[in-house]
Short mmCIF file of C-alpha atoms (C1' of nucleotides) in Angstrom, two decimals:
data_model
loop_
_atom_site.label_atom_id
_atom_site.label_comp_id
_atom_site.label_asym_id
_atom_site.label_seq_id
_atom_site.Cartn_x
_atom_site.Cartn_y
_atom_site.Cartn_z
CA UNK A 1 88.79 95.79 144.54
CA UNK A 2 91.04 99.00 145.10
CA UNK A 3 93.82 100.74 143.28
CA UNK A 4 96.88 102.18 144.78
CA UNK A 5 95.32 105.54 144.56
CA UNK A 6 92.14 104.57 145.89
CA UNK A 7 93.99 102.77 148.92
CA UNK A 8 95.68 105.81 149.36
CA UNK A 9 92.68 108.39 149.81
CA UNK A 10 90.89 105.53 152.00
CA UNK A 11 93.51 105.40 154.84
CA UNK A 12 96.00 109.05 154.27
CA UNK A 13 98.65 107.27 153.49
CA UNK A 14 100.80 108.58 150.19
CA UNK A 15 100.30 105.74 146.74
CA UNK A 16 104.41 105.32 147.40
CA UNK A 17 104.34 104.58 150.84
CA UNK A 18 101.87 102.00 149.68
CA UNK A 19 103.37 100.54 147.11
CA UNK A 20 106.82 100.80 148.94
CA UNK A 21 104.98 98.75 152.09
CA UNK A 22 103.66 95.59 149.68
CA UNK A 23 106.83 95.60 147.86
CA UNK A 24 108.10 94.82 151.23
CA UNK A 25 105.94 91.89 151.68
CA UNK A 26 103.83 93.84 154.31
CA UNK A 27 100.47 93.12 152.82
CA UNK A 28 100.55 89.00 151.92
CA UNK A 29 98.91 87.81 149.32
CA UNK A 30 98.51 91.08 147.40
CA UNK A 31 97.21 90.52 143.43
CA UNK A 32 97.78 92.21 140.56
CA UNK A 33 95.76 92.57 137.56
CA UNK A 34 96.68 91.55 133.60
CA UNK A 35 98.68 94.93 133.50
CA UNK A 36 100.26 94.16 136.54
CA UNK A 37 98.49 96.88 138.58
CA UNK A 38 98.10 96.44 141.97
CA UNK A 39 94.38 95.25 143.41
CA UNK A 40 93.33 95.35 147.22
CA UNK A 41 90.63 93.04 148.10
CA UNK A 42 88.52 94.17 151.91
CA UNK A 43 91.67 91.17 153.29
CA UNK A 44 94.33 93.30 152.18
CA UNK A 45 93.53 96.58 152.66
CA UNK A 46 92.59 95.56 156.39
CA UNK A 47 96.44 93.84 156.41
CA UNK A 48 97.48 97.03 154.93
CA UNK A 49 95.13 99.20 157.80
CA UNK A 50 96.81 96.82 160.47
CA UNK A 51 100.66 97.22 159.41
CA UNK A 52 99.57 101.28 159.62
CA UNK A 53 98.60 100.90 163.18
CA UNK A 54 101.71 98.77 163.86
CA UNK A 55 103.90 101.26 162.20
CA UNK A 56 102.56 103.72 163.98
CA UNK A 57 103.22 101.91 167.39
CA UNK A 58 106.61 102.26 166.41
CA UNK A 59 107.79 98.60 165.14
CA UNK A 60 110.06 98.92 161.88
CA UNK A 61 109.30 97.67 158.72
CA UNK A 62 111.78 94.94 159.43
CA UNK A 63 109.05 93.86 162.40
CA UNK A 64 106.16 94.38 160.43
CA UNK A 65 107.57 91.56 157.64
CA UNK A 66 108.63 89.18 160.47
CA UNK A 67 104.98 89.65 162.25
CA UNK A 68 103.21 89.01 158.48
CA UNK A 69 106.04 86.13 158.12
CA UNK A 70 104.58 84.85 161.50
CA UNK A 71 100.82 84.81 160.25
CA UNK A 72 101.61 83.57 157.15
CA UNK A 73 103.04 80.30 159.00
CA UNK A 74 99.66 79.84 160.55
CA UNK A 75 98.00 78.70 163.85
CA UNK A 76 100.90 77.29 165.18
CA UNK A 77 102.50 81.04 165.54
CA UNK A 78 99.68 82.64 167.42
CA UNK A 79 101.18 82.42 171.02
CA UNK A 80 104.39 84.57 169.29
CA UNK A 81 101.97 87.06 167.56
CA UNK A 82 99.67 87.31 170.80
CA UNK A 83 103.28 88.22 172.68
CA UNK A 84 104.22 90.75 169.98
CA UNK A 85 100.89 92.44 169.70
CA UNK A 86 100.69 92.33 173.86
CA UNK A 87 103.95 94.18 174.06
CA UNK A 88 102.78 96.60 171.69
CA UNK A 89 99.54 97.31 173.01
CA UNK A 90 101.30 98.17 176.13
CA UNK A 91 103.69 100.55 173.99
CA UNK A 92 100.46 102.66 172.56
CA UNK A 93 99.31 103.36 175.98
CA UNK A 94 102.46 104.47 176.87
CA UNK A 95 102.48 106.83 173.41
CA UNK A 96 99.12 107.58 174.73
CA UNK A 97 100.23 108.99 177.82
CA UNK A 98 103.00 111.14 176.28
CA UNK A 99 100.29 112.36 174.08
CA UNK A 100 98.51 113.89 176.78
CA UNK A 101 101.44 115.27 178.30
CA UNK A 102 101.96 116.69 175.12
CA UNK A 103 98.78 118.15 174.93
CA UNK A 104 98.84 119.69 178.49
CA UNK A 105 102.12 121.09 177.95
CA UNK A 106 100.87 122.62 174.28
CA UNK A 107 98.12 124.46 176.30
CA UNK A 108 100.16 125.68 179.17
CA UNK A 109 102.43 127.54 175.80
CA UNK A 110 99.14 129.06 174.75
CA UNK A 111 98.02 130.29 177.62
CA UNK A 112 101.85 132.01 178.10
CA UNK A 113 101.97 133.48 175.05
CA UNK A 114 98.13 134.71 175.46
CA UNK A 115 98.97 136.12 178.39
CA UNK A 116 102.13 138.31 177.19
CA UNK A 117 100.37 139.33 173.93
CA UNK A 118 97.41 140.55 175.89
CA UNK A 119 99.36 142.33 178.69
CA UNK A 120 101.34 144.18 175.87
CA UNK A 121 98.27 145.41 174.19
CA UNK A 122 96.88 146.72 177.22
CA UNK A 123 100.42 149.04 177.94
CA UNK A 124 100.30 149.76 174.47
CA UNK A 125 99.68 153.49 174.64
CA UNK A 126 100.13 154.35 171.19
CA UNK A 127 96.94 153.28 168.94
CA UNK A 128 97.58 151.15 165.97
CA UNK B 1 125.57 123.18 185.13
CA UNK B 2 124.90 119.66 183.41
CA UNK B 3 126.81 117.83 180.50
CA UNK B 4 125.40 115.76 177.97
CA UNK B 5 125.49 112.95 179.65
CA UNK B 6 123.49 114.08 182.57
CA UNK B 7 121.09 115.88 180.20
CA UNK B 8 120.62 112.76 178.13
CA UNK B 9 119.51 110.61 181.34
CA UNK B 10 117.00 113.72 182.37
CA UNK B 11 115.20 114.47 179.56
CA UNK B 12 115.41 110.63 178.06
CA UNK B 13 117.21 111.46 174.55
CA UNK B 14 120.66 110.08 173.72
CA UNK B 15 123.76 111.72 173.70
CA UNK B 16 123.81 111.64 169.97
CA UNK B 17 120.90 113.34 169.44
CA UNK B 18 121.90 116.17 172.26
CA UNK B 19 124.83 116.91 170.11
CA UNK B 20 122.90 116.91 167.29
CA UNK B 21 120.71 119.06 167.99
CA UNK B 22 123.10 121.78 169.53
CA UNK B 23 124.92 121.66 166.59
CA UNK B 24 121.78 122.62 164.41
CA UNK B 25 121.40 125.41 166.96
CA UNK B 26 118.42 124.75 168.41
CA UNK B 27 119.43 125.51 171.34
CA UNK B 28 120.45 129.07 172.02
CA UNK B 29 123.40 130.51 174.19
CA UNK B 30 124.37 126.95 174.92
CA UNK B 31 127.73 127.52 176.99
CA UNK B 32 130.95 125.18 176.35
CA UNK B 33 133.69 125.41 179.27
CA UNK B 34 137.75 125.68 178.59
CA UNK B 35 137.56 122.14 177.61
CA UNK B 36 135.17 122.76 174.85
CA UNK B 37 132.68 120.59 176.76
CA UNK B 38 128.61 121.54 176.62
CA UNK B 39 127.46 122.54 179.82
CA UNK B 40 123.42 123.22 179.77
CA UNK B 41 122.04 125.34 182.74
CA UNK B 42 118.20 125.68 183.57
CA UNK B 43 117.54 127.68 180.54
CA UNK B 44 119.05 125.48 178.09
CA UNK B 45 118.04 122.19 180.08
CA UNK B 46 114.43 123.86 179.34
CA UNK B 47 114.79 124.97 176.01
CA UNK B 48 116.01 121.53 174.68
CA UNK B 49 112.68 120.15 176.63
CA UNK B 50 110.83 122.67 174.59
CA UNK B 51 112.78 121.11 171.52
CA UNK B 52 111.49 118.03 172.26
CA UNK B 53 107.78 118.32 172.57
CA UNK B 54 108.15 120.50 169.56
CA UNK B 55 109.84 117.58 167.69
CA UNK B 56 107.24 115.09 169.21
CA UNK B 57 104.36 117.54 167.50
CA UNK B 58 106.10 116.47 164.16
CA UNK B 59 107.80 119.68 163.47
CA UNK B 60 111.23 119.61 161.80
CA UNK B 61 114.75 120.43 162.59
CA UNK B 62 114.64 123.38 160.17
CA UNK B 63 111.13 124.36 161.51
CA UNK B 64 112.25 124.31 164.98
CA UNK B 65 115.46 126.36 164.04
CA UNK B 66 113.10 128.85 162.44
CA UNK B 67 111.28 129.04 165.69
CA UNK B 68 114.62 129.24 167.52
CA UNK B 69 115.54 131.92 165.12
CA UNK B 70 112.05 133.68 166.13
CA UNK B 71 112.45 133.73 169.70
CA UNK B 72 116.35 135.36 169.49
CA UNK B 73 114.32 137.80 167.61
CA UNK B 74 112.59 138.99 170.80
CA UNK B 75 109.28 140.24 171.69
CA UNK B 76 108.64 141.67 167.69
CA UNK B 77 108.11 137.56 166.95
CA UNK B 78 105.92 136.93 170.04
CA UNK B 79 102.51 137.43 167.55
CA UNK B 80 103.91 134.76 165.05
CA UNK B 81 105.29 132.62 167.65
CA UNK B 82 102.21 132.44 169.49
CA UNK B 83 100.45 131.42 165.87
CA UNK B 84 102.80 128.61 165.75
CA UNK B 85 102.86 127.36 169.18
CA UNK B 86 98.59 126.90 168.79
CA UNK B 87 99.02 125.07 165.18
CA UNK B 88 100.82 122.74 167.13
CA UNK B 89 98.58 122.25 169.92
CA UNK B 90 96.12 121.26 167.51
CA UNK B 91 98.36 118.87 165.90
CA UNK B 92 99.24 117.22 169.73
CA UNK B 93 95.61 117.33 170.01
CA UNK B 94 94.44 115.41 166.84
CA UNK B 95 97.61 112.71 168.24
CA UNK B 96 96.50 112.76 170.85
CA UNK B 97 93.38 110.87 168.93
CA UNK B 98 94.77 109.02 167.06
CA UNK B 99 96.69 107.80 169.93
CA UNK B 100 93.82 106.86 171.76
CA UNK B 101 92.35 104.96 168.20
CA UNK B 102 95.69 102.86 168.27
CA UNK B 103 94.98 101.82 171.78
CA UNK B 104 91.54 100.43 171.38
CA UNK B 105 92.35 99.02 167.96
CA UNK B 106 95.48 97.22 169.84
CA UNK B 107 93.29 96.60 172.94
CA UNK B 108 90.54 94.86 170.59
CA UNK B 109 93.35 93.01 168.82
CA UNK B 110 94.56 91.68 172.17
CA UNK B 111 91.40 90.19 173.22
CA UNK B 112 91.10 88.91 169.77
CA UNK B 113 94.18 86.72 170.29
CA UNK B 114 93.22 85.63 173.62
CA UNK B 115 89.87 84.29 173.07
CA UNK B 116 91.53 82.04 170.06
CA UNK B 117 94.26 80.87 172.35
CA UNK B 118 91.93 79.78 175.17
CA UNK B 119 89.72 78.30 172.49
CA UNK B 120 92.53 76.18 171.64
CA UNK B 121 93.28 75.07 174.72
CA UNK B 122 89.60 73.79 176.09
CA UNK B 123 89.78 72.20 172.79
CA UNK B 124 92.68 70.55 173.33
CA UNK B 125 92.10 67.01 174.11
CA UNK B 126 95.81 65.77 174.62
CA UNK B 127 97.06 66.93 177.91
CA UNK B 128 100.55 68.86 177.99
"C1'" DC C 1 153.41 107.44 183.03
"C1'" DC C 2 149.75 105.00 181.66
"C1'" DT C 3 145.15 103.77 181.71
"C1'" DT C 4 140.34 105.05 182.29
"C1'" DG C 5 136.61 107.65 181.17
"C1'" DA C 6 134.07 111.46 179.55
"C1'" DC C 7 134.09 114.60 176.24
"C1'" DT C 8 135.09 116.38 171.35
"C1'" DT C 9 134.65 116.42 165.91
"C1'" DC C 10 133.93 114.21 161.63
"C1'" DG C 11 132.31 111.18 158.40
"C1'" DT C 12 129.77 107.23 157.05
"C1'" DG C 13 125.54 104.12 157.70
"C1'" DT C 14 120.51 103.23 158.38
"C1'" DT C 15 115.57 103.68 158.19
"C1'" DA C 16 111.61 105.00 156.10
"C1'" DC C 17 110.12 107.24 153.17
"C1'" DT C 18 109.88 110.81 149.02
"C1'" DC C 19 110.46 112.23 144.52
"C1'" DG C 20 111.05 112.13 139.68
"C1'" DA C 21 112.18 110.04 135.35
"C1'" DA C 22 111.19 106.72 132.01
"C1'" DT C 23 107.95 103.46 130.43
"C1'" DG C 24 103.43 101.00 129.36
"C1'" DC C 25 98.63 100.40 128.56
"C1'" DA C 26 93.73 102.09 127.69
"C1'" DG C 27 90.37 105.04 126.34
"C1'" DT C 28 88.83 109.35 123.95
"C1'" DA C 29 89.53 113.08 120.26
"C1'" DC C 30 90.23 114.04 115.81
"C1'" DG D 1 95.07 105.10 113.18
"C1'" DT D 2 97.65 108.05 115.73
"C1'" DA D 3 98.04 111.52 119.06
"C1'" DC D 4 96.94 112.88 123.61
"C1'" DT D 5 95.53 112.16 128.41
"C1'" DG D 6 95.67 109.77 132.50
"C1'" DC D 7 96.80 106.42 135.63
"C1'" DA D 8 99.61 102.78 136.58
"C1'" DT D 9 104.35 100.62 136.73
"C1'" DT D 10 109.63 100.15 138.03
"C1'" DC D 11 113.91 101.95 139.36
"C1'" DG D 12 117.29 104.77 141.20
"C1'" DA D 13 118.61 108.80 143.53
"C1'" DG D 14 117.64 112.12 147.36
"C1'" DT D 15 116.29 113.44 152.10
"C1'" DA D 16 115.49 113.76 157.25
"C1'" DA D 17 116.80 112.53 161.55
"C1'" DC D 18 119.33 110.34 163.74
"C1'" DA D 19 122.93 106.27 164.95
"C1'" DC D 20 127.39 104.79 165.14
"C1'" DG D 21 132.33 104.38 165.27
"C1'" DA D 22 136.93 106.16 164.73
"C1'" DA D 23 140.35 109.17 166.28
"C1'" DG D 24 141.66 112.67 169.13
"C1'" DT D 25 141.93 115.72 173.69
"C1'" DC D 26 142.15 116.34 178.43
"C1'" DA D 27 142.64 115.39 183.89
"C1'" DA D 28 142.41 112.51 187.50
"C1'" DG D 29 143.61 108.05 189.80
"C1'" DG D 30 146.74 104.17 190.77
#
DNA sequence: CCTTGACTTCGTGTTACTCGAATGCAGTAC
DNA sequence: GTACTGCATTCGAGTAACACGAAGTCAAGG
């Protein structure tokens, strides 16, 4: 069993976005101690690992709570959930794609700006 | 010469956020004809796709300004510029990770769901 | 001349945090 | 036994980056 804090160092995410997330219902079934704290079990913190990824795919909050909603109703929702998580599967490879490009484009900066700074040191005819 | 409009459809942002960001300045010298209308030409069309990846690096408004603010500068900003421009490169490379995690993880997650449904189905005694 | 359509500014709304204040409980320090 | 420390709680306000809609301008077409 995990605290909020805990939780937090585990998988970088801050102890409010955490505790903001279950108080939205993103991590079912969530328990509490006698003083009310909250307690992750393996269950939950791999819910709370899974609405991370989903997040991070891009579906809102809003999503994320109708998706739980969905498992929570049980076998008969899998077809739905199997659509939801296709579509975003397909929406990290795009991200994945843009990443590169990213990347490549990052580089091509580097390589411009090393390329300036280098040329000016070599005119440079005064010594530092 | 572009408008928004036609910038918006190029560089896939809306016209919103166009606005938006010429308003913050973050692109510089952007021209405005006798109708008070934003025209972008090659150098503005290119710095707002420098904007972009910036912003897709995770760097904010105010940071980019600051790096806008740099450039108008001139060549006396080119050393910090340059020290920017690599931070960020690492940051699109270390998304570019991630990016790659989410995939698998959503790739694994897809196969999950398919092995249950077709489970289901050779289980499935009652015909549809 | 009036409508259409593309542009403008301005101001409010939304999402997803983010922060801080006020409070509560538990264990140690004296 | 009470004061202090530390970690947890709730709640409400603040923030960033748009997103949206209203209200207005202009110029061209029917």
């Amino acid at each position: 069993m995990y605290t909020v804090k805990e939780v937090a160092q585990k998988i970088n995410l801050t102890e409010h976005t955490i505790r903001f997330y279950t108080d939205k219902g993103l991590v079912p079934n969530i328990q509490r101690d006698k003083y009310n704290t909250r307690l992750f079990d393996e269950a939950s913190l791999n819910w709370l690992i899974r609405v991370k990824y989903l997040k991070d795919c891009g579906m809102s909050i809003k999503d994320i709570k109708h998706f739980v909603d969905l498992y929570l109703e049980g076998d008969s929702s899998i077809l739905t959930r199997y659509e939801i998580i296709l579509k975003y599967k397909e929406i990290a490879q795009e991200q994945l794609e843009e990443a590169a490009r990213r990347v490549k484009f990052m580089e091509k900066k580097v390589k411009h700006y090393l390329e300036i700074i280098n040329q000016d040191i070599s005119d440079d005819t005064t010594p530092r």
